[in-house]
Each structure stands twice: as C-alpha cells, then as structure tokens.
C-alpha cells in the first residue's frame, strides 16, 4: 500500500472518530453513559437526594414538613397558630372547653372526646398541645382544634406524676385559662382522664365566677352546700384543679392571677414535689371573700376515690353522674385497666365516635 493511500485512510478514521484516543463505544472497557433524563437517571437523582437529606437534615425536627406526614396544611401554619386564633375557632356561644395534652395521653384524649361527642359538645373543644407531635397529629386529623403555647415543656417528663416536668406542665394551666378569659370567653377545663356520662353544663347554675369540684372521697349529702368547704388538716381546702368552669369576670381573673402567684411562691423541689392543686386551693382560700365561688354537686362530679371505691354509693346514685374523674390512681396502664373494668374505656369499641378517629 502506498504512503498516500495510508495517509488518506488515517484521515478518514479521524473524521469518523473525532477522539481517536478514547475507547470506542463497542469497547469492552468503556462504561455506558447514563443520562439524567432517563428513568435510571431519575432514580439516581432521587437516591442521591435521600442520602443528602439523611446526612444534613435533623431527622427529628423536619420530616413531617418535608414529606407531608403532618397536617394537610403546612406544619408551619400550626406552629404559628395562636391561642387567640384557636379560641375564636373553637368557641361556640362564647364558651370553650379546654384540655392540655402531651403525646403519651393521646389515647385518653380520644376517650374523653368520645364521651363529649355523645353530649354534642365536641365542637367547643380546644386541645392545648404540650408538644409539637401532639399539635401536628391532632390538627392533621381535626384541623384547628389544637394549639401550642410556646415554649413546650420537656416532653420526656411531663407525663410522670410528681416529677418536675409534670409540675412544669400543670403550672402552665392558669396562664392558659387566664388568657382565654381575657379574650372574653367562658372556659371549662378538664383533665383528659375524665369521662362525661351526662351534660355538665346543666349543673352550672347561676352566674358565679368559678365552679369547681371537691376532691375528697368522703360522701356528702345529696343537697350539700355549694360554698367552699372548710379547710382540712393542712390549713387549706381539697378542691380538685382538674374540672373548673370560669366566666370572664374580674373575680375569675383574680383567682387565676392568684393561682399563678401561689405557684411562683411554691416552686417544685425534690423534697416537696409540688403540683398545681395546692396552689389552686390557696388561691381559692385567699380570695374566698372577694370572689363568687360555687362548689358543684358531688353526686354529679365524684372523685375517683369515691366513684371507683364505693360501689354501693354508685348504685344508689346511678343516673345522677355527669363527669367521672379517674384519679386516686397513677400510671397509664392502671388508669386504662380501671376504666375498662367499669366500662368507661370507650376507644376499644367506639373509636369511630372520636373526632380523631382510631389513633
């Protein structure tokens, strides 16, 4: 072959392969090129994004926001939701029913809501969430009915009775109630370890500043006085701080302010392990001559120490009970077991009646 023919052949190869030093596509050593615009490319991009998010995004703080597992609206909406907005949403006929809940108590919240729904008052309920998990979960299932007033207490200890976390949790209660009163609403507060058997509003006779219940287990006469009982051995009364109804009067606001002051003067310590109830009683005792108080009938609002301990009394007063409080016992499982024994753990068979559905 002549040199001119060889030169022409090399020129033709260069034109057909502009990169003669790169392997041809049919070379066994060449890696195939993957376009980002192919299905395989899309998968690689998605996997890369997941890896980046897993490394750089704090997993506990934002997954609901990123992946839409929270409310159908943005989680930021509920984070910015104010107590004033929430009270205006929930209030019916100028009244709001309030509870305060942390995530471990969500089954009790649902149980309580079923009993309220049976009395047709569930639309008035406002859940004050004490952690963001509760805020998002309730508003996801029941939009607008939960609000968080920052800062949120320590979620790890807020549910343990007698702990400092529990004190921090319950000591926020009068501030929430005072705020709602200052907005101009009547407010009923309940703990969620309660069950409604009848409409409690029928027992709110007259126009008193504050209505409350006796926490004692001793039986009272059916027609007992509605005045504040006499102080006990510790120099104060033993009124329950778990079921309260307040009208937006100066007297009711005065009691809430005094309750806040008493909590400040009696902080939690390892020795005293205080909770909010003694401070509430001191507030009632110290304002008794200035505020219009009303003790609700024991037969309708018995303590757990009476209702669950005295079956003869329960039978004698059957049909007269309005709200049953599962107190005088501590621990989730013990409370649930007792409710089941008395046919009051409604979520087992009636979760469809709860505005939250099955949790």
Short mmCIF file of C-alpha atoms in Angstrom, two decimals:
data_model
loop_
_atom_site.label_atom_id
_atom_site.label_comp_id
_atom_site.label_asym_id
_atom_site.label_seq_id
_atom_site.Cartn_x
_atom_site.Cartn_y
_atom_site.Cartn_z
CA UNK A 1 0.00 0.00 0.00
CA UNK A 2 1.37 3.39 -0.95
CA UNK A 3 2.09 6.07 1.64
CA UNK A 4 -0.53 8.37 0.10
CA UNK A 5 -3.22 5.70 0.44
CA UNK A 6 -2.27 5.10 4.06
CA UNK A 7 -2.44 8.83 4.80
CA UNK A 8 -5.92 9.08 3.23
CA UNK A 9 -7.15 6.12 5.32
CA UNK A 10 -5.94 7.75 8.59
CA UNK A 11 -7.75 10.96 7.67
CA UNK A 12 -10.99 9.02 7.14
CA UNK A 13 -10.61 7.38 10.60
CA UNK A 14 -10.13 10.76 12.25
CA UNK A 15 -13.28 12.11 10.65
CA UNK A 16 -15.32 9.09 11.76
CA UNK A 17 -13.86 9.16 15.32
CA UNK A 18 -13.01 12.73 16.46
CA UNK A 19 -11.45 11.32 19.67
CA UNK A 20 -9.15 8.60 18.49
CA UNK A 21 -7.57 8.20 21.92
CA UNK A 22 -10.95 7.45 23.62
CA UNK A 23 -12.25 3.87 23.55
CA UNK A 24 -14.95 3.16 21.01
CA UNK A 25 -18.48 2.56 22.25
CA UNK A 26 -18.14 -1.13 21.46
CA UNK A 27 -15.02 -1.49 23.60
CA UNK A 28 -15.44 -3.95 26.49
CA UNK A 29 -13.69 -1.46 28.81
CA UNK A 30 -15.96 1.53 28.25
CA UNK A 31 -18.64 2.40 30.93
CA UNK A 32 -22.05 3.27 29.44
CA UNK A 33 -23.15 6.90 29.83
CA UNK A 34 -26.35 7.38 31.91
CA UNK A 35 -28.40 10.43 31.03
CA UNK A 36 -30.17 12.29 33.84
CA UNK A 37 -33.19 12.42 31.56
CA UNK A 38 -33.70 8.64 31.55
CA UNK A 39 -35.66 6.65 34.20
CA UNK A 40 -32.36 5.33 35.56
CA UNK A 41 -31.05 8.87 35.85
CA UNK A 42 -34.17 9.97 37.72
CA UNK A 43 -33.69 7.11 40.20
CA UNK A 44 -30.06 8.05 40.81
CA UNK A 45 -31.00 11.69 41.46
CA UNK A 46 -33.72 10.64 43.92
CA UNK A 47 -31.37 8.28 45.78
CA UNK A 48 -28.73 11.00 45.98
CA UNK A 49 -31.27 13.46 47.39
CA UNK A 50 -32.37 10.98 50.07
CA UNK A 51 -28.75 10.43 51.12
CA UNK A 52 -28.13 14.19 51.35
CA UNK A 53 -31.28 14.74 53.42
CA UNK A 54 -30.39 11.88 55.71
CA UNK A 55 -26.98 13.41 56.41
CA UNK A 56 -27.76 17.09 56.60
CA UNK A 57 -31.35 17.36 57.84
CA UNK A 58 -32.05 16.77 61.57
CA UNK A 59 -34.38 13.77 61.36
CA UNK A 60 -36.44 14.61 64.45
CA UNK A 61 -37.19 18.19 63.52
CA UNK A 62 -38.48 18.33 59.98
CA UNK A 63 -39.69 15.07 58.44
CA UNK A 64 -43.37 16.00 58.74
CA UNK A 65 -42.70 19.26 56.94
CA UNK A 66 -40.59 17.65 54.20
CA UNK A 67 -42.67 14.59 53.49
CA UNK A 68 -46.17 15.86 54.24
CA UNK A 69 -46.96 13.49 57.09
CA UNK A 70 -48.32 16.35 59.20
CA UNK A 71 -51.50 18.36 58.63
CA UNK A 72 -52.74 18.82 55.08
CA UNK A 73 -51.77 22.45 55.51
CA UNK A 74 -48.15 23.23 56.25
CA UNK A 75 -46.76 22.36 59.68
CA UNK A 76 -45.55 25.96 59.87
CA UNK A 77 -49.17 27.11 59.87
CA UNK A 78 -49.91 25.22 63.09
CA UNK A 79 -46.60 26.26 64.64
CA UNK A 80 -47.65 29.90 64.18
CA UNK A 81 -51.28 29.31 65.23
CA UNK A 82 -52.05 31.48 68.27
CA UNK A 83 -54.24 30.84 71.29
CA UNK A 84 -56.42 33.80 70.31
CA UNK A 85 -56.98 32.34 66.83
CA UNK A 86 -57.65 28.87 68.20
CA UNK A 87 -60.10 30.07 70.88
CA UNK A 88 -62.02 32.10 68.29
CA UNK A 89 -62.21 29.00 66.09
CA UNK A 90 -63.39 26.61 68.83
CA UNK A 91 -65.70 28.90 70.83
CA UNK A 92 -69.43 28.23 70.49
CA UNK A 93 -71.93 30.51 72.21
CA UNK A 94 -68.98 32.23 73.91
CA UNK A 95 -67.68 29.03 75.54
CA UNK A 96 -64.53 26.95 75.04
CA UNK A 97 -63.81 23.51 76.54
CA UNK A 98 -60.08 23.18 77.15
CA UNK A 99 -57.68 20.38 77.97
CA UNK A 100 -53.89 20.21 78.00
CA UNK A 101 -52.30 17.11 76.49
CA UNK A 102 -48.86 15.66 75.82
CA UNK A 103 -48.32 12.83 73.32
CA UNK A 104 -48.46 9.90 75.80
CA UNK A 105 -52.01 10.95 76.76
CA UNK A 106 -53.45 10.91 73.21
CA UNK A 107 -55.47 7.70 73.84
CA UNK A 108 -57.03 9.38 76.90
CA UNK A 109 -57.78 12.46 74.82
CA UNK A 110 -59.64 10.32 72.28
CA UNK A 111 -61.55 8.51 75.04
CA UNK A 112 -62.58 11.84 76.61
CA UNK A 113 -63.62 13.23 73.21
CA UNK A 114 -65.90 10.27 72.53
CA UNK A 115 -67.77 10.95 75.77
CA UNK A 116 -68.06 14.66 74.94
CA UNK A 117 -69.25 13.92 71.40
CA UNK A 118 -72.07 11.86 72.89
CA UNK A 119 -73.21 15.04 74.66
CA UNK A 120 -72.88 17.09 71.42
CA UNK A 121 -70.22 19.47 72.77
CA UNK A 122 -67.12 18.30 70.87
CA UNK A 123 -67.05 21.33 68.55
CA UNK A 124 -66.24 23.56 71.55
CA UNK A 125 -63.08 21.60 72.41
CA UNK A 126 -59.66 23.19 72.18
CA UNK A 127 -56.65 20.97 72.83
CA UNK A 128 -53.65 22.83 74.23
CA UNK A 129 -50.84 20.64 72.93
CA UNK A 130 -47.79 20.46 75.15
CA UNK A 131 -45.50 19.11 72.42
CA UNK A 132 -45.28 19.52 68.65
CA UNK A 133 -46.10 15.86 67.94
CA UNK A 134 -49.49 16.34 69.59
CA UNK A 135 -50.05 19.67 67.85
CA UNK A 136 -49.47 18.21 64.39
CA UNK A 137 -51.28 14.91 64.98
CA UNK A 138 -54.47 16.48 66.35
CA UNK A 139 -54.62 19.17 63.65
CA UNK A 140 -53.91 16.61 60.94
CA UNK A 141 -56.98 14.64 61.98
CA UNK A 142 -59.09 17.52 63.35
CA UNK A 143 -57.82 20.80 61.84
CA UNK A 144 -57.89 23.88 64.03
CA UNK A 145 -58.66 22.16 67.34
CA UNK A 146 -55.11 22.12 68.73
CA UNK A 147 -52.72 24.92 69.61
CA UNK A 148 -49.30 25.03 71.25
CA UNK A 149 -48.37 27.93 73.50
CA UNK A 150 -44.55 28.10 73.46
CA UNK A 151 -42.27 27.15 74.97
CA UNK A 152 -43.20 23.48 75.04
CA UNK A 153 -42.34 21.68 78.31
CA UNK A 154 -39.92 18.77 78.46
CA UNK A 155 -41.90 16.02 76.74
CA UNK A 156 -39.89 13.23 78.40
CA UNK A 157 -41.01 14.01 81.95
CA UNK A 158 -44.25 15.97 81.58
CA UNK A 159 -46.41 12.85 81.98
CA UNK A 160 -44.80 11.47 85.16
CA UNK A 161 -46.85 12.50 88.19
CA UNK A 162 -44.76 14.13 90.90
CA UNK A 163 -41.85 14.97 88.59
CA UNK A 164 -40.59 18.46 87.97
CA UNK A 165 -41.62 18.03 84.34
CA UNK A 166 -45.17 17.28 85.46
CA UNK A 167 -45.15 20.39 87.66
CA UNK A 168 -43.86 22.49 84.75
CA UNK A 169 -46.64 21.03 82.61
CA UNK A 170 -49.51 21.65 85.05
CA UNK A 171 -48.26 25.02 86.29
CA UNK A 172 -48.89 26.47 82.82
CA UNK A 173 -52.62 25.81 83.20
CA UNK A 174 -53.72 29.05 84.93
CA UNK A 175 -51.84 31.15 82.37
CA UNK A 176 -53.71 29.46 79.52
CA UNK A 177 -57.05 29.87 81.29
CA UNK A 178 -56.37 33.50 82.18
CA UNK A 179 -55.50 34.27 78.55
CA UNK A 180 -58.79 32.76 77.35
CA UNK A 181 -60.75 34.71 80.00
CA UNK A 182 -59.05 37.91 78.88
CA UNK A 183 -60.20 37.13 75.33
CA UNK A 184 -63.76 37.25 76.69
CA UNK A 185 -64.77 33.57 76.66
CA UNK A 186 -66.29 31.27 79.25
CA UNK A 187 -63.90 28.36 79.68
CA UNK A 188 -64.33 24.85 81.04
CA UNK A 189 -61.12 22.98 81.85
CA UNK A 190 -60.95 19.16 82.08
CA UNK A 191 -58.17 16.68 82.58
CA UNK A 192 -58.42 14.00 79.90
CA UNK A 193 -58.58 11.11 82.38
CA UNK A 194 -62.27 12.01 82.68
CA UNK A 195 -65.40 10.64 81.03
CA UNK A 196 -68.67 12.51 80.55
CA UNK A 197 -71.79 10.49 81.34
CA UNK A 198 -74.17 13.47 81.08
CA UNK A 199 -74.11 17.12 80.06
CA UNK A 200 -72.20 19.02 82.79
CA UNK A 201 -73.43 22.42 81.63
CA UNK A 202 -76.86 21.73 83.15
CA UNK A 203 -75.19 21.89 86.59
CA UNK A 204 -73.69 25.36 86.10
CA UNK A 205 -76.46 27.10 87.98
CA UNK A 206 -76.49 30.89 88.41
CA UNK A 207 -73.78 33.28 87.26
CA UNK A 208 -70.89 32.63 89.63
CA UNK A 209 -67.27 33.49 88.82
CA UNK A 210 -65.89 29.97 89.18
CA UNK A 211 -67.31 26.45 89.54
CA UNK A 212 -65.22 23.55 90.88
CA UNK A 213 -65.44 20.08 92.46
CA UNK A 214 -64.42 18.54 95.77
CA UNK A 215 -61.57 16.05 95.52
CA UNK A 216 -62.42 14.26 98.76
CA UNK A 217 -63.58 10.64 98.79
CA UNK A 218 -65.90 11.04 101.79
CA UNK A 219 -69.61 11.05 100.87
CA UNK A 220 -71.57 14.29 101.09
CA UNK A 221 -75.30 14.76 101.47
CA UNK A 222 -77.10 14.97 98.14
CA UNK A 223 -78.18 18.52 98.99
CA UNK A 224 -74.80 19.64 100.36
CA UNK A 225 -73.79 23.29 100.47
CA UNK A 226 -72.26 24.88 97.38
CA UNK A 227 -69.96 27.06 99.49
CA UNK A 228 -66.22 26.50 99.66
CA UNK A 229 -65.66 23.66 102.19
CA UNK A 230 -63.81 24.25 105.44
CA UNK A 231 -60.00 23.88 105.35
CA UNK A 232 -58.52 20.48 106.16
CA UNK A 233 -55.54 19.44 108.28
CA UNK A 234 -53.06 21.34 106.13
CA UNK A 235 -54.97 24.58 106.59
CA UNK A 236 -56.42 24.62 103.11
CA UNK A 237 -59.27 23.03 101.23
CA UNK A 238 -59.01 19.98 98.99
CA UNK A 239 -60.67 21.20 95.80
CA UNK A 240 -59.80 19.49 92.51
CA UNK A 241 -57.97 21.60 89.93
CA UNK A 242 -58.90 19.18 87.13
CA UNK A 243 -62.50 20.25 86.49
CA UNK A 244 -63.10 24.00 86.51
CA UNK A 245 -65.59 26.32 84.82
CA UNK A 246 -64.87 30.06 84.68
CA UNK A 247 -66.78 33.06 83.42
CA UNK A 248 -64.79 36.01 82.01
CA UNK A 249 -65.35 38.14 85.13
CA UNK A 250 -62.91 40.17 87.17
CA UNK A 251 -63.36 37.66 90.01
CA UNK A 252 -62.39 34.65 87.88
CA UNK A 253 -59.38 36.51 86.51
CA UNK A 254 -58.37 37.44 90.06
CA UNK A 255 -58.34 33.76 91.07
CA UNK A 256 -56.20 32.79 88.06
CA UNK A 257 -53.71 35.56 88.85
CA UNK A 258 -53.59 34.46 92.48
CA UNK A 259 -53.09 30.85 91.38
CA UNK A 260 -50.12 31.95 89.26
CA UNK A 261 -48.69 33.86 92.23
CA UNK A 262 -49.07 30.84 94.52
CA UNK A 263 -47.29 28.59 92.02
CA UNK A 264 -44.44 31.09 91.89
CA UNK A 265 -44.25 31.15 95.72
CA UNK A 266 -44.36 27.34 95.99
CA UNK A 267 -41.95 26.05 93.33
CA UNK A 268 -41.26 22.37 92.80
CA UNK A 269 -38.42 20.80 94.77
CA UNK A 270 -37.23 17.23 95.33
CA UNK A 271 -38.49 17.47 98.88
CA UNK A 272 -41.98 18.86 98.31
CA UNK A 273 -42.63 17.57 94.76
CA UNK A 274 -45.46 20.05 94.48
CA UNK A 275 -48.15 20.10 91.82
CA UNK A 276 -50.62 22.77 90.79
CA UNK A 277 -53.52 21.70 93.03
CA UNK A 278 -52.30 23.00 96.43
CA UNK A 279 -51.60 26.38 94.84
CA UNK A 280 -55.11 26.41 93.35
CA UNK A 281 -56.60 25.74 96.77
CA UNK A 282 -54.55 28.50 98.39
CA UNK A 283 -55.78 30.85 95.66
CA UNK A 284 -59.40 29.92 96.40
CA UNK A 285 -58.94 30.23 100.17
CA UNK A 286 -57.23 33.62 99.96
CA UNK A 287 -59.82 35.14 97.59
CA UNK A 288 -62.94 33.49 99.07
CA UNK A 289 -64.35 36.74 100.47
CA UNK A 290 -63.80 38.64 97.23
CA UNK A 291 -64.91 36.19 94.54
CA UNK A 292 -68.20 34.38 93.86
CA UNK A 293 -67.40 30.67 94.28
CA UNK A 294 -69.60 27.63 93.56
CA UNK A 295 -68.96 24.03 94.64
CA UNK A 296 -70.56 21.65 92.15
CA UNK A 297 -72.65 18.72 93.46
CA UNK A 298 -70.57 15.73 94.43
CA UNK A 299 -73.14 13.27 93.10
CA UNK A 300 -72.60 14.62 89.57
CA UNK A 301 -68.84 15.18 89.82
CA UNK A 302 -67.43 12.48 92.13
CA UNK A 303 -63.71 11.99 92.66
CA UNK A 304 -62.11 8.73 91.62
CA UNK A 305 -61.62 7.95 95.29
CA UNK A 306 -65.40 7.83 95.69
CA UNK A 307 -66.69 6.53 92.35
CA UNK A 308 -64.23 3.68 91.91
CA UNK A 309 -64.04 2.71 95.58
CA UNK A 310 -67.66 2.77 96.77
CA UNK A 311 -69.91 0.65 94.56
CA UNK A 312 -72.84 0.89 96.96
CA UNK A 313 -72.82 4.68 96.53
CA UNK A 314 -72.53 4.33 92.75
CA UNK A 315 -75.60 2.11 92.63
CA UNK A 316 -77.59 4.39 94.94
CA UNK A 317 -76.81 7.44 92.81
CA UNK A 318 -77.00 5.79 89.40
CA UNK A 319 -78.19 8.15 86.68
CA UNK A 320 -77.04 11.27 88.54
CA UNK A 321 -73.37 11.25 87.46
CA UNK A 322 -72.09 13.80 84.92
CA UNK A 323 -68.27 13.59 84.85
CA UNK A 324 -66.20 10.74 86.28
CA UNK A 325 -62.57 11.51 87.14
CA UNK A 326 -60.12 8.60 87.05
CA UNK A 327 -57.86 9.98 89.79
CA UNK A 328 -56.66 8.47 93.07
CA UNK A 329 -54.50 6.21 90.91
CA UNK A 330 -51.33 6.82 88.86
CA UNK A 331 -49.94 5.22 85.73
CA UNK A 332 -51.35 4.90 82.20
CA UNK A 333 -51.94 1.18 82.31
CA UNK A 334 -53.59 1.25 85.74
CA UNK A 335 -55.95 4.02 84.65
CA UNK A 336 -56.86 2.19 81.44
CA UNK A 337 -57.41 -1.08 83.33
CA UNK A 338 -59.75 0.66 85.79
CA UNK A 339 -61.68 2.39 83.00
CA UNK A 340 -62.10 -0.98 81.25
CA UNK A 341 -63.35 -2.64 84.43
CA UNK A 342 -66.08 0.00 84.73
CA UNK A 343 -66.95 0.07 81.02
CA UNK A 344 -65.51 3.56 80.55
CA UNK A 345 -62.61 2.84 78.16
CA UNK A 346 -64.58 3.76 75.06
CA UNK A 347 -61.79 3.73 72.47
CA UNK A 348 -61.71 -0.06 72.34
CA UNK A 349 -65.03 -0.33 70.50
CA UNK A 350 -66.10 3.22 69.69
CA UNK A 351 -63.05 4.95 68.21
CA UNK A 352 -65.14 5.94 65.19
CA UNK A 353 -67.04 8.32 67.51
CA UNK A 354 -63.88 10.30 68.29
CA UNK A 355 -63.11 13.34 66.13
CA UNK A 356 -59.57 11.93 65.98
CA UNK A 357 -60.65 8.52 64.67
CA UNK A 358 -58.54 5.48 65.52
CA UNK A 359 -55.09 6.55 66.73
#
